Amino acid sequence: MLEKINLLHAEVAQSQPQSLADLESFRLQFMSKKGAFKQLSSAFNELEEVEKRHIGSQLNELKQYIQAQYNRYKQSLSAKSNAKTTPQEDYTLPPPVDTLGSRHPLSLLKHKILELFEKIGFCMVEGDEIVDDWHNFGALNFEPNHPARDMQDTFFITKSPDFLLRTHTSSVQIHVAESQALPIRTLSLGRTYRNETISARSHCMFHQVEGFYINEGVSFADLKQVLAYFIQSLFGTQVQVRLRPSYFPFTEPSTEIDITCTVCAGTGCNICKHSQWLEIGGGGMIDPQVLQNCGIDTDRYTGYAFGIGLERLAMLLHQINDLRLFTENDVRFLKQFKAYH
Ligand code: PHE
């Protein structure tokens, strides 16, 4: 009897079910009513009381061993088969549609502006974002202790020689006027930096678009005309432009550029603070001293320049009320500009 128990033990140990079907045969073979163990235990029942006492525990151990093996295989095989039945790729389905990204609202506006100015003979110069003091301030008539320097909280990179992040795109005026042949009709559009706290209304990095035209006989009327063309092409002919006297060290006369509120169409709202007008930038006739700083003969040539905040225009065009949205890269925001491709 003991020998039979050992034999069956070895047989159970050798049998290694590889699938759930194998496991069922294992159960039938060893554990069912007609299985090998049942036969052994029927034989055991026939034994004398003395023998029973001796063999009983061995038989019991075998029973537990068979049950344990069964449980072990059942667990690992059903885990495997679960993994197999998880949904497989269905290769007959049509491929997923490629989701196209959308252009950033500032890029869209940039392209639109370039297109508008290309039509009237302007060419685009991006210019450097890191400039020296002379190009950002000195050549633009900001004396070393000029109070207007304080207004443009500057990020300095190195001191003497002073290198800084340009605080306005007017620095491009100087680079171009120094190096290019006249007449010059240039548009510069790009990032500018000022050390300001980031909020819904201000940011330390923003974009400006700056246009300037230097030629014989350029007058303030040309500036008015180009601004009207630009604003009305962008917002529609119902929008009016207003020029308000102002001051910049590098233009004389200087002007603040306002447009009628595009949100309330002049009826008064909290965007225009019920004034019906919105300020979008500055401009003026380039100060002769600035032209001379670039080696231009001011007896022959005059020029105008204007600078406008790109974010400001985009906010008015798309009714965006928080400047931070432009740099946060929230796809829910960016997705909304798909239609403007
Ligand atoms: N550079 C000025 C600014 O950043 C704007 C400006 C540009 C004014 C050109 C006049 C002429 O505020």
Coordinates of C-alpha atoms and ligand atoms in Angstrom, one line a residue:
M1 CA 0.0 0.0 0.0
L2 CA 2.8 2.4 0.9
E3 CA 4.4 1.7 -2.4
K4 CA 1.2 2.5 -4.2
I5 CA 1.0 5.8 -2.3
N6 CA 4.6 6.7 -3.3
L7 CA 3.9 5.8 -6.9
L8 CA 0.9 7.9 -7.1
H9 CA 2.8 10.8 -5.5
A10 CA 5.4 10.5 -8.1
E11 CA 2.8 10.4 -10.9
V12 CA 1.1 13.5 -9.6
A13 CA 4.4 15.3 -9.3
Q14 CA 5.3 14.4 -12.9
S15 CA 2.0 15.5 -14.4
Q16 CA 2.3 19.2 -15.2
P17 CA -0.8 20.5 -16.8
Q18 CA -0.1 23.2 -19.5
S19 CA -3.6 24.4 -20.1
L20 CA -7.0 24.5 -18.4
A21 CA -8.0 21.5 -20.4
D22 CA -4.9 19.6 -19.1
L23 CA -5.9 20.7 -15.6
E24 CA -9.3 19.1 -16.1
S25 CA -7.7 15.8 -17.1
F26 CA -5.5 16.1 -14.1
R27 CA -8.6 16.5 -11.9
L28 CA -10.4 13.6 -13.6
Q29 CA -7.3 11.4 -13.4
F30 CA -6.4 12.0 -9.7
M31 CA -9.3 13.6 -7.9
S32 CA -12.6 12.4 -9.3
K33 CA -14.8 9.7 -7.9
K34 CA -13.3 7.2 -10.3
G35 CA -9.8 8.7 -10.1
A36 CA -6.6 7.2 -8.8
F37 CA -6.8 8.6 -5.3
K38 CA -10.3 7.3 -4.8
Q39 CA -9.2 3.8 -5.8
L40 CA -6.3 4.0 -3.3
S41 CA -8.6 5.2 -0.5
S42 CA -11.2 2.4 -1.2
A43 CA -8.3 -0.1 -1.0
F44 CA -7.3 1.6 2.3
N45 CA -10.8 1.1 3.7
E46 CA -10.3 -2.7 3.2
L47 CA -7.2 -2.7 5.4
E48 CA -6.9 -4.0 9.0
E49 CA -7.2 -1.4 11.8
V50 CA -3.5 -1.7 12.7
E51 CA -2.3 -1.0 9.1
K52 CA -4.8 1.8 8.7
R53 CA -3.2 3.6 11.7
H54 CA 0.2 3.3 10.1
I55 CA -0.7 4.3 6.5
G56 CA -3.5 6.8 7.2
S57 CA -1.4 9.8 7.7
Q58 CA 0.6 9.1 4.5
L59 CA -2.6 8.8 2.5
N60 CA -3.8 12.1 4.0
E61 CA -0.6 13.8 3.0
L62 CA -1.0 12.6 -0.5
K63 CA -4.6 13.9 -0.6
Q64 CA -3.4 17.3 0.5
Y65 CA -0.5 17.3 -2.0
I66 CA -2.9 16.5 -4.9
Q67 CA -5.2 19.3 -3.8
A68 CA -2.3 21.8 -3.4
Q69 CA -0.9 20.9 -6.9
Y70 CA -4.4 21.4 -8.4
N71 CA -4.8 24.8 -6.7
R72 CA -1.4 26.0 -7.8
Y73 CA -1.9 25.1 -11.5
K74 CA -5.4 26.4 -11.5
Q75 CA -4.2 29.8 -10.3
S76 CA -1.3 30.2 -12.7
L77 CA -3.2 28.8 -15.7
S78 CA -6.3 31.0 -15.2
A79 CA -4.1 34.1 -14.8
K80 CA -2.5 33.2 -18.1
S81 CA -5.7 32.6 -19.9
N82 CA -7.1 35.9 -18.6
A83 CA -4.2 37.7 -20.0
K84 CA -4.8 36.0 -23.4
T85 CA -8.5 37.0 -23.5
T86 CA -7.9 40.7 -23.0
P87 CA -9.0 42.4 -26.2
Q88 CA -6.6 42.0 -29.1
E89 CA -5.9 44.7 -31.7
D90 CA -8.5 44.5 -34.4
Y91 CA -6.5 44.9 -37.5
T92 CA -9.6 45.1 -39.7
L93 CA -10.6 48.4 -38.1
P94 CA -9.8 51.6 -40.1
P95 CA -6.7 53.3 -38.8
P96 CA -7.1 56.0 -36.1
V97 CA -7.5 59.4 -37.7
D98 CA -4.3 61.6 -37.4
T99 CA -5.3 64.4 -35.2
L100 CA -3.8 67.6 -36.6
G101 CA -2.4 70.1 -34.1
S102 CA -3.4 73.7 -34.4
R103 CA -1.3 76.8 -34.8
H104 CA -0.7 79.0 -31.7
P105 CA -2.9 82.1 -31.8
L106 CA 0.2 84.3 -31.8
S107 CA 1.7 82.4 -34.8
L108 CA -1.6 82.8 -36.6
L109 CA -1.6 86.5 -36.0
K110 CA 2.1 86.8 -36.9
H111 CA 1.4 85.2 -40.3
K112 CA -1.6 87.4 -40.9
I113 CA 0.4 90.5 -40.1
L114 CA 3.3 89.5 -42.3
E115 CA 0.9 88.9 -45.1
L116 CA -0.6 92.3 -44.7
F117 CA 2.7 94.2 -44.6
E118 CA 4.2 92.1 -47.4
K119 CA 1.5 93.5 -49.6
I120 CA 2.6 97.1 -49.1
G121 CA 6.3 96.4 -49.6
F122 CA 7.6 95.7 -46.1
C123 CA 10.2 93.0 -45.5
M124 CA 10.6 91.1 -42.2
V125 CA 13.6 91.1 -40.0
E126 CA 13.5 89.1 -36.8
G127 CA 16.5 90.6 -35.1
D128 CA 18.4 89.4 -32.0
E129 CA 16.7 88.9 -28.7
I130 CA 20.0 89.5 -26.9
V131 CA 21.3 93.0 -27.7
D132 CA 23.8 95.5 -26.3
D133 CA 22.8 98.6 -24.4
W134 CA 23.5 100.8 -27.5
H135 CA 21.0 99.1 -29.7
N136 CA 18.2 98.8 -27.1
F137 CA 18.7 102.2 -25.4
G138 CA 21.7 104.4 -26.4
A139 CA 21.1 104.8 -30.1
L140 CA 17.4 105.3 -29.3
N141 CA 18.2 108.5 -27.3
F142 CA 17.9 106.9 -23.9
E143 CA 20.7 108.8 -22.1
P144 CA 22.5 106.7 -19.4
N145 CA 20.3 108.2 -16.7
H146 CA 17.2 108.7 -18.7
P147 CA 14.1 108.0 -16.5
A148 CA 12.4 106.1 -19.4
R149 CA 15.0 103.3 -18.8
D150 CA 13.3 102.6 -15.5
M151 CA 10.0 102.1 -17.1
Q152 CA 11.4 99.2 -19.1
D153 CA 12.4 96.9 -16.3
T154 CA 15.3 95.3 -18.0
F155 CA 16.8 91.8 -17.7
F156 CA 20.5 92.4 -17.9
I157 CA 22.7 89.5 -18.9
T158 CA 26.2 91.0 -18.5
K159 CA 27.4 94.4 -17.2
S160 CA 30.1 96.4 -19.1
P161 CA 29.8 95.5 -21.8
D162 CA 26.1 95.6 -21.2
F163 CA 24.2 92.9 -22.8
L164 CA 20.5 92.5 -22.1
L165 CA 17.2 90.9 -23.3
R166 CA 15.7 93.4 -25.7
T167 CA 12.8 95.3 -24.0
H168 CA 11.3 96.3 -27.3
T169 CA 11.6 95.5 -31.0
S170 CA 12.8 99.1 -31.6
S171 CA 16.3 97.7 -31.2
V172 CA 15.9 96.2 -34.7
Q173 CA 15.4 99.7 -36.1
I174 CA 19.0 100.5 -35.2
H175 CA 20.5 97.3 -36.5
V176 CA 18.7 97.6 -39.8
A177 CA 19.2 101.4 -40.2
E178 CA 22.9 100.9 -39.5
S179 CA 23.4 98.2 -42.1
Q180 CA 20.9 98.5 -44.9
A181 CA 20.7 100.8 -47.9
L182 CA 17.9 103.3 -48.0
P183 CA 15.0 103.4 -48.4
I184 CA 14.1 101.0 -45.6
R185 CA 10.7 99.5 -45.1
T186 CA 10.9 96.9 -42.4
L187 CA 8.7 95.0 -40.1
S188 CA 10.2 93.3 -37.1
L189 CA 8.2 90.9 -35.1
G190 CA 9.3 88.9 -32.1
R191 CA 9.8 88.3 -28.4
T192 CA 10.6 91.1 -26.0
Y193 CA 11.3 90.9 -22.3
R194 CA 10.6 93.0 -19.3
N195 CA 11.1 92.1 -15.6
E196 CA 7.4 92.2 -14.7
T197 CA 5.3 90.0 -12.4
I198 CA 3.3 87.5 -14.4
S199 CA -0.4 88.2 -14.1
A200 CA -3.5 88.2 -16.3
R201 CA -2.4 91.6 -17.6
S202 CA 1.3 91.5 -17.7
H203 CA 4.1 89.1 -18.5
C204 CA 7.9 89.1 -18.5
M205 CA 7.9 87.8 -22.1
F206 CA 5.7 89.2 -24.8
H207 CA 5.7 89.9 -28.5
Q208 CA 5.8 93.2 -30.3
V209 CA 5.4 94.0 -34.0
E210 CA 7.3 97.1 -35.1
G211 CA 7.2 98.7 -38.5
F212 CA 9.4 101.5 -39.7
Y213 CA 9.9 103.3 -42.9
I214 CA 12.8 105.6 -43.8
N215 CA 12.8 107.5 -47.1
E216 CA 12.8 110.9 -48.6
G217 CA 9.6 112.8 -47.7
V218 CA 8.1 110.3 -45.2
S219 CA 5.5 112.2 -43.1
F220 CA 3.2 111.7 -40.2
A221 CA 0.3 111.3 -42.7
D222 CA 2.1 108.1 -44.0
L223 CA 2.2 106.7 -40.4
K224 CA -1.6 107.4 -40.0
Q225 CA -2.3 105.8 -43.3
V226 CA -0.3 102.6 -42.6
L227 CA -1.9 102.2 -39.2
A228 CA -5.4 102.6 -40.5
Y229 CA -4.6 100.1 -43.2
F230 CA -3.2 97.6 -40.7
I231 CA -5.9 97.9 -38.1
Q232 CA -8.8 97.9 -40.5
S233 CA -7.5 94.9 -42.4
L234 CA -7.2 93.0 -39.1
F235 CA -10.4 94.1 -37.3
G236 CA -12.6 95.4 -40.1
T237 CA -13.4 98.8 -41.4
Q238 CA -15.8 99.7 -38.6
V239 CA -12.8 99.9 -36.2
Q240 CA -11.3 103.4 -36.0
V241 CA -7.8 104.5 -35.1
R242 CA -7.0 107.4 -32.8
L243 CA -3.6 108.9 -32.3
R244 CA -2.9 110.6 -29.0
P245 CA 0.1 112.8 -28.3
S246 CA 2.7 111.0 -26.2
Y247 CA 6.4 110.7 -25.5
F248 CA 9.1 108.3 -26.5
P249 CA 12.8 109.3 -26.5
F250 CA 13.3 108.0 -30.1
T251 CA 10.3 109.6 -31.8
E252 CA 9.3 113.2 -32.3
P253 CA 6.4 113.8 -32.4
S254 CA 5.3 110.7 -30.6
T255 CA 1.9 109.2 -30.4
E256 CA -0.1 106.6 -28.5
I257 CA -2.2 104.4 -30.8
D258 CA -5.7 103.7 -29.7
I259 CA -8.5 101.8 -31.5
T260 CA -12.2 101.7 -30.9
C261 CA -13.1 98.9 -28.5
T262 CA -13.6 95.7 -30.5
V263 CA -15.4 94.0 -27.7
C264 CA -18.3 96.4 -27.1
A265 CA -18.0 98.2 -30.5
G266 CA -17.9 101.6 -28.8
T267 CA -20.9 101.1 -26.4
G268 CA -18.7 100.8 -23.3
C269 CA -17.6 97.7 -21.4
N270 CA -15.1 96.8 -18.7
I271 CA -12.4 95.8 -21.3
C272 CA -12.2 99.4 -22.5
K273 CA -13.2 100.7 -19.0
H274 CA -16.2 102.3 -20.5
S275 CA -13.9 104.7 -22.5
Q276 CA -14.7 103.0 -25.8
W277 CA -11.1 103.2 -26.8
L278 CA -8.2 100.7 -26.3
E279 CA -4.5 101.5 -26.4
I280 CA -2.6 99.0 -28.5
G281 CA 0.9 100.6 -28.9
G282 CA 3.0 103.7 -29.7
G283 CA 4.5 105.3 -32.7
G284 CA 5.8 108.6 -34.2
M285 CA 8.3 110.2 -36.5
I286 CA 11.8 108.8 -35.9
D287 CA 13.9 111.4 -34.0
P288 CA 16.5 112.9 -36.4
Q289 CA 19.1 112.2 -33.7
V290 CA 18.3 108.4 -33.9
L291 CA 18.7 108.5 -37.7
Q292 CA 22.1 110.3 -37.3
N293 CA 23.2 107.7 -34.8
C294 CA 22.8 105.2 -37.7
G295 CA 24.7 107.4 -40.1
I296 CA 21.6 108.6 -42.1
D297 CA 21.5 112.1 -43.7
T298 CA 18.6 113.8 -41.9
D299 CA 18.5 116.6 -44.4
R300 CA 17.3 114.1 -47.0
Y301 CA 15.6 111.4 -45.1
T302 CA 12.8 111.1 -42.5
G303 CA 11.0 108.1 -41.2
Y304 CA 8.2 106.8 -39.0
A305 CA 8.1 103.9 -36.6
F306 CA 5.4 102.2 -34.6
G307 CA 5.3 99.4 -32.1
I308 CA 2.3 97.3 -31.1
G309 CA 1.9 94.5 -28.6
L310 CA 1.0 91.3 -30.4
E311 CA -0.7 89.7 -27.4
R312 CA -2.9 92.7 -27.0
L313 CA -4.1 92.3 -30.6
A314 CA -4.7 88.6 -30.2
M315 CA -6.7 89.2 -27.0
L316 CA -8.9 91.7 -28.8
L317 CA -9.3 89.5 -31.9
H318 CA -10.2 86.3 -30.0
Q319 CA -11.7 87.8 -26.8
I320 CA -9.0 86.3 -24.6
N321 CA -8.9 87.7 -21.1
D322 CA -5.8 86.3 -19.6
L323 CA -2.3 86.9 -20.9
R324 CA -1.0 83.7 -19.2
L325 CA -3.0 81.5 -21.6
F326 CA -0.5 82.2 -24.4
T327 CA 2.4 80.5 -22.6
E328 CA 0.7 77.8 -20.5
N329 CA 0.3 75.4 -23.5
D330 CA -3.1 74.2 -22.3
V331 CA -4.3 72.1 -25.3
R332 CA -8.0 73.0 -24.4
F333 CA -7.1 76.6 -25.1
L334 CA -4.9 75.9 -28.2
K335 CA -7.4 73.6 -29.8
Q336 CA -9.9 76.4 -30.2
F337 CA -7.8 78.0 -32.9
K338 CA -8.1 75.1 -35.4
A339 CA -10.6 76.9 -37.5
Y340 CA -8.2 79.7 -38.1
H341 CA -5.7 77.7 -40.2
Ligands
PHE1 N1 9.2 100.7 -28.4 C1 8.0 101.3 -27.8 C2 7.6 100.5 -26.6 O1 8.0 99.4 -26.5 C3 6.9 101.4 -28.8 C4 7.3 102.3 -29.9 C5 7.8 101.8 -31.1 C6 7.0 103.7 -29.9 C7 8.1 102.6 -32.2 C8 7.3 104.5 -30.9 C9 7.8 104.0 -32.0 O2 6.8 101.0 -25.8

